[in-house]
PDB file of C-alpha atoms in Angstrom:
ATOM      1  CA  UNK L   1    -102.300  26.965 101.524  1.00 82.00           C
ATOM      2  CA  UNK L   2    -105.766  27.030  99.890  1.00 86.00           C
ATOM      3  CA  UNK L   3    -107.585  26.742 103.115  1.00 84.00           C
ATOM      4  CA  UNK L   4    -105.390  29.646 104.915  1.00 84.00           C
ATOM      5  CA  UNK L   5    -105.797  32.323 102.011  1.00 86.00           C
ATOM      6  CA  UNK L   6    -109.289  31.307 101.510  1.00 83.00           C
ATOM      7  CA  UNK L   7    -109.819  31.874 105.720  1.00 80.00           C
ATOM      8  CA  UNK L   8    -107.894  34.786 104.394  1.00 80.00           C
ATOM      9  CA  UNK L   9    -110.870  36.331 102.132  1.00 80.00           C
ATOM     10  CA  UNK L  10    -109.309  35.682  98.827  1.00 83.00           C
ATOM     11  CA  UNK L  11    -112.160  33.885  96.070  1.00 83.00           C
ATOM     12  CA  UNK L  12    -111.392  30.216  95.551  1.00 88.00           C
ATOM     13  CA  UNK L  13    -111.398  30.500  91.635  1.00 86.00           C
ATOM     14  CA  UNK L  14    -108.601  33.413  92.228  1.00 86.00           C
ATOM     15  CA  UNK L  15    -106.665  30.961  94.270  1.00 89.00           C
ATOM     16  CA  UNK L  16    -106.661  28.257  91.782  1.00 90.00           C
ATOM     17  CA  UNK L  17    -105.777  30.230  88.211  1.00 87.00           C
ATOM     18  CA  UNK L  18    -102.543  31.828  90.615  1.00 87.00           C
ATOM     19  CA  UNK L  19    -101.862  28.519  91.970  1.00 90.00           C
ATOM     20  CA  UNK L  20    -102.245  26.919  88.159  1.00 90.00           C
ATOM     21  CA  UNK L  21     -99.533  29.751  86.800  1.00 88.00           C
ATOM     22  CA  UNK L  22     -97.145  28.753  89.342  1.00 90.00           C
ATOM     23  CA  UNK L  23     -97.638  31.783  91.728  1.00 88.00           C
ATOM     24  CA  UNK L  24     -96.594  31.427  95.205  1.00 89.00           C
ATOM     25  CA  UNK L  25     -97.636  33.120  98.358  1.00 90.00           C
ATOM     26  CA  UNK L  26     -96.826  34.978 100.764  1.00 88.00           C
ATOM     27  CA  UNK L  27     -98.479  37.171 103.975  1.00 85.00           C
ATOM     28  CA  UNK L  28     -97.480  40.581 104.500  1.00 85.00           C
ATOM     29  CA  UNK L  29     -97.697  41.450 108.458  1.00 86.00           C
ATOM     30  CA  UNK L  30     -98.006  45.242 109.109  1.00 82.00           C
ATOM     31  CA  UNK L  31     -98.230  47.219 112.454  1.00 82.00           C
ATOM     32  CA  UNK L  32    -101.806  47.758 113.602  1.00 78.00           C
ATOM     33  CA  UNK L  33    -101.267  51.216 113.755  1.00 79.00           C
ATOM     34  CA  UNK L  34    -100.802  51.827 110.083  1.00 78.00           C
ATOM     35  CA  UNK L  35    -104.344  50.003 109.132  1.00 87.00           C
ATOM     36  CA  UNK L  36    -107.470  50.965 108.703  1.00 88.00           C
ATOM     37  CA  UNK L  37    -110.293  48.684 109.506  1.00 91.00           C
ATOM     38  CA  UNK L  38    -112.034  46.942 106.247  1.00 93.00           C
ATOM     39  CA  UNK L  39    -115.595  48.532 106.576  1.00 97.00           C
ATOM     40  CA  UNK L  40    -117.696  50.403 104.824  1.00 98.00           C
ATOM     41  CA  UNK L  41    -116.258  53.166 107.050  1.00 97.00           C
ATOM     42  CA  UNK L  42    -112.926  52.602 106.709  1.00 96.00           C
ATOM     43  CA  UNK L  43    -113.241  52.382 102.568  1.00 96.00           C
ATOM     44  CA  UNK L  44    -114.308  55.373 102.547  1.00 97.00           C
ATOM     45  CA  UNK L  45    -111.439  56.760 104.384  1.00 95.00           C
ATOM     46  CA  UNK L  46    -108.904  55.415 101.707  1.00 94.00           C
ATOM     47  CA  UNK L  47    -111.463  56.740  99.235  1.00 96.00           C
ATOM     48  CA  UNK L  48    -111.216  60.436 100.168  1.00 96.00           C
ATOM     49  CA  UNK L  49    -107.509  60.168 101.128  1.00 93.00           C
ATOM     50  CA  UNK L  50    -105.957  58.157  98.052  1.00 93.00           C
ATOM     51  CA  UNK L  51    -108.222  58.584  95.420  1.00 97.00           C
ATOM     52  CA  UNK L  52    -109.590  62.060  95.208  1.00 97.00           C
ATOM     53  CA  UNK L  53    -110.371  61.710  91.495  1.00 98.00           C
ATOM     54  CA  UNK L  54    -112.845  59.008  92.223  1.00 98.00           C
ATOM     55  CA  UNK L  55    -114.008  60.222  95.590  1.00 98.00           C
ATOM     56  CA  UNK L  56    -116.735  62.136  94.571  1.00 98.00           C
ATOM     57  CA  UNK L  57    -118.305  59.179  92.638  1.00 98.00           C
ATOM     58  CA  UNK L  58    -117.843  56.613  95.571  1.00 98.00           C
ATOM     59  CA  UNK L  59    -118.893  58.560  98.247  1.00 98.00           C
ATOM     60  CA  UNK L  60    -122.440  59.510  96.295  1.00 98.00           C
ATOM     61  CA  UNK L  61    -123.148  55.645  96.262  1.00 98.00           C
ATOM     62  CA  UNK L  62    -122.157  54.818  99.947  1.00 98.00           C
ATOM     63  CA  UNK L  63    -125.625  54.348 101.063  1.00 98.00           C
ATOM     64  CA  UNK L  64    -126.344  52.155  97.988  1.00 98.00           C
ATOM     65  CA  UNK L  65    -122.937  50.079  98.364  1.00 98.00           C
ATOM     66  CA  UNK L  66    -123.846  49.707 102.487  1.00 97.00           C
ATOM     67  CA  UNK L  67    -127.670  48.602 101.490  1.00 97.00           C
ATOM     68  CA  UNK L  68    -127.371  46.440  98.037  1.00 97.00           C
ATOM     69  CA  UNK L  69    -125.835  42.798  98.010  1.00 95.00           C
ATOM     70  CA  UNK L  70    -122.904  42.018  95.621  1.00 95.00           C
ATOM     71  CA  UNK L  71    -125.189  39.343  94.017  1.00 96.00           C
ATOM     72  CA  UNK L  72    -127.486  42.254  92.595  1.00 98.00           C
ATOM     73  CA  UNK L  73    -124.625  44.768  91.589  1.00 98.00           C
ATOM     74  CA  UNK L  74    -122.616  41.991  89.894  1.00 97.00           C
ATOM     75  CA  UNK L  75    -126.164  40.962  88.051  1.00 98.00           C
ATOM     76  CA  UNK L  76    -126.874  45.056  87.085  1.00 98.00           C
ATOM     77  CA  UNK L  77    -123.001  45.321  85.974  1.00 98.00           C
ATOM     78  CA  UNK L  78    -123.107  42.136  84.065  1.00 98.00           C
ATOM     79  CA  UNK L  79    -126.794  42.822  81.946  1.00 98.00           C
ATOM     80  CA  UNK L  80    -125.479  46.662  81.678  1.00 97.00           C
ATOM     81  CA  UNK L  81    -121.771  47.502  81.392  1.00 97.00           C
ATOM     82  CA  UNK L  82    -119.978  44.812  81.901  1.00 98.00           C
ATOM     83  CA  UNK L  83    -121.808  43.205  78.554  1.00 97.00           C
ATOM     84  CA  UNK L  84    -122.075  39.431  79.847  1.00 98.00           C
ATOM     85  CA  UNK L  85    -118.911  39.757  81.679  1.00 97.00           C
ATOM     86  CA  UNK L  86    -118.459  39.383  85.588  1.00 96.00           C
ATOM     87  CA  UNK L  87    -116.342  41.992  87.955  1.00 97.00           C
ATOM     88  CA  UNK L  88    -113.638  38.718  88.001  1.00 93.00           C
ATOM     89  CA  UNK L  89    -113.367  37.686  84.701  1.00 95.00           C
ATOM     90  CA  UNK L  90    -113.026  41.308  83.780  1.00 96.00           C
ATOM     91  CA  UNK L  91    -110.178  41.931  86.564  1.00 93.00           C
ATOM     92  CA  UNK L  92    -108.630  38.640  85.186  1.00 90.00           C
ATOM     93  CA  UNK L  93    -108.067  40.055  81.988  1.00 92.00           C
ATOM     94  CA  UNK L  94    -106.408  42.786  82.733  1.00 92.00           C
ATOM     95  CA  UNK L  95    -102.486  43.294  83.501  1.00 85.00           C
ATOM     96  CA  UNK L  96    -100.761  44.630  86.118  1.00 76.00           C
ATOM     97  CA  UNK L  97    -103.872  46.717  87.279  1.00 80.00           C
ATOM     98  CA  UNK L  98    -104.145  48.107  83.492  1.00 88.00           C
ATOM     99  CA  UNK L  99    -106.726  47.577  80.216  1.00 93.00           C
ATOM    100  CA  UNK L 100    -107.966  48.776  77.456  1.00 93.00           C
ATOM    101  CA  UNK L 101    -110.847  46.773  77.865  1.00 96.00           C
ATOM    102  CA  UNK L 102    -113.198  49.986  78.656  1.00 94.00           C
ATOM    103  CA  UNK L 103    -115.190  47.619  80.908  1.00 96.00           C
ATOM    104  CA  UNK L 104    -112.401  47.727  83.573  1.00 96.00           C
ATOM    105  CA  UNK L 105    -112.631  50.748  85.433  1.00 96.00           C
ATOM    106  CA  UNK L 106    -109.506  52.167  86.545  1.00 96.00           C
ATOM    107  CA  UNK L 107    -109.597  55.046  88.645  1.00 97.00           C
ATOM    108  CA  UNK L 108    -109.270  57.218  85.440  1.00 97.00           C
ATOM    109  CA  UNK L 109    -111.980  55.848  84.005  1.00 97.00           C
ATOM    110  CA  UNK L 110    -114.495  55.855  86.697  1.00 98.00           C
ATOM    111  CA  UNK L 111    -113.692  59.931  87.330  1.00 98.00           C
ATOM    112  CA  UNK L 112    -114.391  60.309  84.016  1.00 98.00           C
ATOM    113  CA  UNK L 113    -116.815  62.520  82.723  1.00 97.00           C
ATOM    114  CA  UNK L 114    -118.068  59.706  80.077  1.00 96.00           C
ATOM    115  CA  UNK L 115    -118.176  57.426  83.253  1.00 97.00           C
ATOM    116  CA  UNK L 116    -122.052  58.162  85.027  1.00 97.00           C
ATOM    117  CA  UNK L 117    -120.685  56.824  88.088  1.00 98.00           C
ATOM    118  CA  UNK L 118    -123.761  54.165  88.897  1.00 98.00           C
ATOM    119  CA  UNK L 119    -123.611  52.031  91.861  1.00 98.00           C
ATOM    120  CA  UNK L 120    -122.717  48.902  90.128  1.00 98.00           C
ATOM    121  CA  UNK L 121    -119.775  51.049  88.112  1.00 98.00           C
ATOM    122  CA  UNK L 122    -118.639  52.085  91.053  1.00 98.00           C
ATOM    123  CA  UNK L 123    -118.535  48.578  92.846  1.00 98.00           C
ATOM    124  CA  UNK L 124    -116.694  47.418  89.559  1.00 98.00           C
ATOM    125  CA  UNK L 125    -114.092  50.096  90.646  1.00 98.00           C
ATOM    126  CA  UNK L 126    -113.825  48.806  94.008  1.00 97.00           C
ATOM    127  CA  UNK L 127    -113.610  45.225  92.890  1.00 96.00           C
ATOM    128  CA  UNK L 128    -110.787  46.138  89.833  1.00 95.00           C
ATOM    129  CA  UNK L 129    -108.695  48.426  92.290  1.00 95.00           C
ATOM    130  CA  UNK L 130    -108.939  47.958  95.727  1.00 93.00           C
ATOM    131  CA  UNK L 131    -109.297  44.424  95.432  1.00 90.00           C
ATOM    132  CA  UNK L 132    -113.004  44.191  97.024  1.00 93.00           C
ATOM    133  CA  UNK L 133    -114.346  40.717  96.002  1.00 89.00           C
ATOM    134  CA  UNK L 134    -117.726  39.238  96.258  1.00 88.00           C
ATOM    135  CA  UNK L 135    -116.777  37.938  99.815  1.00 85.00           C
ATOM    136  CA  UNK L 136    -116.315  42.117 100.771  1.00 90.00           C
ATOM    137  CA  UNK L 137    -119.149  42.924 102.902  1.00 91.00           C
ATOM    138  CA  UNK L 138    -117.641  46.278 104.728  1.00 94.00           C
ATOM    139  CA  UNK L 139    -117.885  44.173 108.122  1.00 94.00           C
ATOM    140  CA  UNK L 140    -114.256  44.310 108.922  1.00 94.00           C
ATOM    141  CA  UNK L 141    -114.018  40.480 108.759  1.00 92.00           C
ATOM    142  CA  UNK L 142    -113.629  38.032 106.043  1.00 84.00           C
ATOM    143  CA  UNK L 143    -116.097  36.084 104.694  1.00 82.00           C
ATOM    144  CA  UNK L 144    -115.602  32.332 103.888  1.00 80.00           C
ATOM    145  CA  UNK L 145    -117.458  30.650 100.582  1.00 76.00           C
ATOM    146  CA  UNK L 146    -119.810  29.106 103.411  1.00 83.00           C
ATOM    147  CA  UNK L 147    -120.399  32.206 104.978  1.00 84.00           C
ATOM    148  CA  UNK L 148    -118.849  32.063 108.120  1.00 88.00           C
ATOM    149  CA  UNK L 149    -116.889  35.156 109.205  1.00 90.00           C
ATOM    150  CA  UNK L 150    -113.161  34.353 108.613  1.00 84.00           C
ATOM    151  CA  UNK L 151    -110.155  36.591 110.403  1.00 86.00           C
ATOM    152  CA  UNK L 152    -110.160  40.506 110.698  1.00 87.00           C
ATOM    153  CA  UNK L 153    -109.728  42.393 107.700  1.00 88.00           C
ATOM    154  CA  UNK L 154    -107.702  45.831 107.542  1.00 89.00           C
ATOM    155  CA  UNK L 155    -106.811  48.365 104.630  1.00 88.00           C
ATOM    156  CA  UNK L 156    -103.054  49.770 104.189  1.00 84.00           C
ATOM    157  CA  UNK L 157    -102.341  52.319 101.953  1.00 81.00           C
ATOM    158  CA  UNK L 158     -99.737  52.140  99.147  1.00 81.00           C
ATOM    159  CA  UNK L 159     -96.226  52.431 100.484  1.00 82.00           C
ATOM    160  CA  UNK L 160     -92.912  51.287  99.870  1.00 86.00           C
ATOM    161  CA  UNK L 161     -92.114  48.036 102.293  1.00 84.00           C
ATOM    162  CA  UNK L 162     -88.864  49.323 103.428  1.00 87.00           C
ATOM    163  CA  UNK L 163     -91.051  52.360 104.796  1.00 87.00           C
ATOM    164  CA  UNK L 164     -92.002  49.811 108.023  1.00 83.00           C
ATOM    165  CA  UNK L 165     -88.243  49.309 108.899  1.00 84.00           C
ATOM    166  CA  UNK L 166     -88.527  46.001 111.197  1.00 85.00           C
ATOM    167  CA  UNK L 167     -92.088  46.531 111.684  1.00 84.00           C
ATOM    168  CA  UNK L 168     -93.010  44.479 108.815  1.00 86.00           C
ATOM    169  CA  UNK L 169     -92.530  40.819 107.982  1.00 89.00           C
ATOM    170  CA  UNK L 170     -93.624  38.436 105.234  1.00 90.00           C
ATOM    171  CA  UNK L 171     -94.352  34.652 106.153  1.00 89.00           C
ATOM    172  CA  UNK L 172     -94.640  32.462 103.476  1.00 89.00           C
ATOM    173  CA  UNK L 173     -97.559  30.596 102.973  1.00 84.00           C
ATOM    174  CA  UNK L 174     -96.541  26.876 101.663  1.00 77.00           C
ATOM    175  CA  UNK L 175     -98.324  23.768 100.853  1.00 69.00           C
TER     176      UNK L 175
END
């Protein structure tokens, strides 16, 4: 299972504190036609369409988040806002996509006007809600650990499952 969600793009350290709480897995298949492609392009896209409120801040840094490698954001976020903290450990402690922690920025919080909207805020925001780790590098493929490109990635939107009808499947992913 580890090897397959890893090929997958998810981190390793992600895998093992879901795999330590008992979590199981499973892949959600979609139809092609209702993704967008995982680049820079296409995060955009789901920027301006789902998230208005934060849209203006994201799409300000686009050259920045194109250019800049996770490495340095994560190293401005954690010396600046994050106070010592990574983008995971922060996302960790959070529930059900919620915190008070004012570190984790929800979509609220970065279209806020206390919220400057910096590059490395706004990768933090793109980390805690769309789910872009450090192996997100807008190509439209995963990255393994090793850095070998992994299997397409694509973006769906927020909907309800039984939206697909019989176009959508789940396969479970077991040891």
């Amino acid at each position: 299972v580890e090897e397959r969600l890893l090929r997958l793009g998810f981190e390793k350290r992600w895998i093992e504190r879901r795999r330590a709480a008992g979590e199981a897995f499973r892949l959600a298949l979609f139809p092609a036609e209702a993704a967008e492609p995982a680049t820079w392009d296409g995060i955009f896209n789901v920027v301006r369409e789902t998230f208005p409120e934060a849209a203006p801040k994201v799409l300000a840094r686009a050259g920045e988040l194109r250019a800049l490698p996770f490495a340095e954001l994560q190293a401005r976020a954690t010396a600046g806002y994050l106070r010592g903290a990574s983008y995971f450990e922060v996302n960790e402690a959070a529930m059900a996509g919620a915190s008070e922690d004012s570190r984790y920025l929800s979509t609220a919080r970065l279209a806020s006007e206390q919220c400057e909207g910096r590059v490395e805020e706004v990768r933090g925001w793109l980390y805690h809600v769309l789910g872009l780790s450090d192996l997100f590098d807008g190509a439209g493929s995963t990255v393994l650990p090793d850095g070998r490109r992994g299997v397409g990635e694509f973006l769906i939107r927020n909907r309800r499952v039984a939206d697909f009808g019989e176009a959508f499947a789940w396969v479970e992913l077991t040891p």
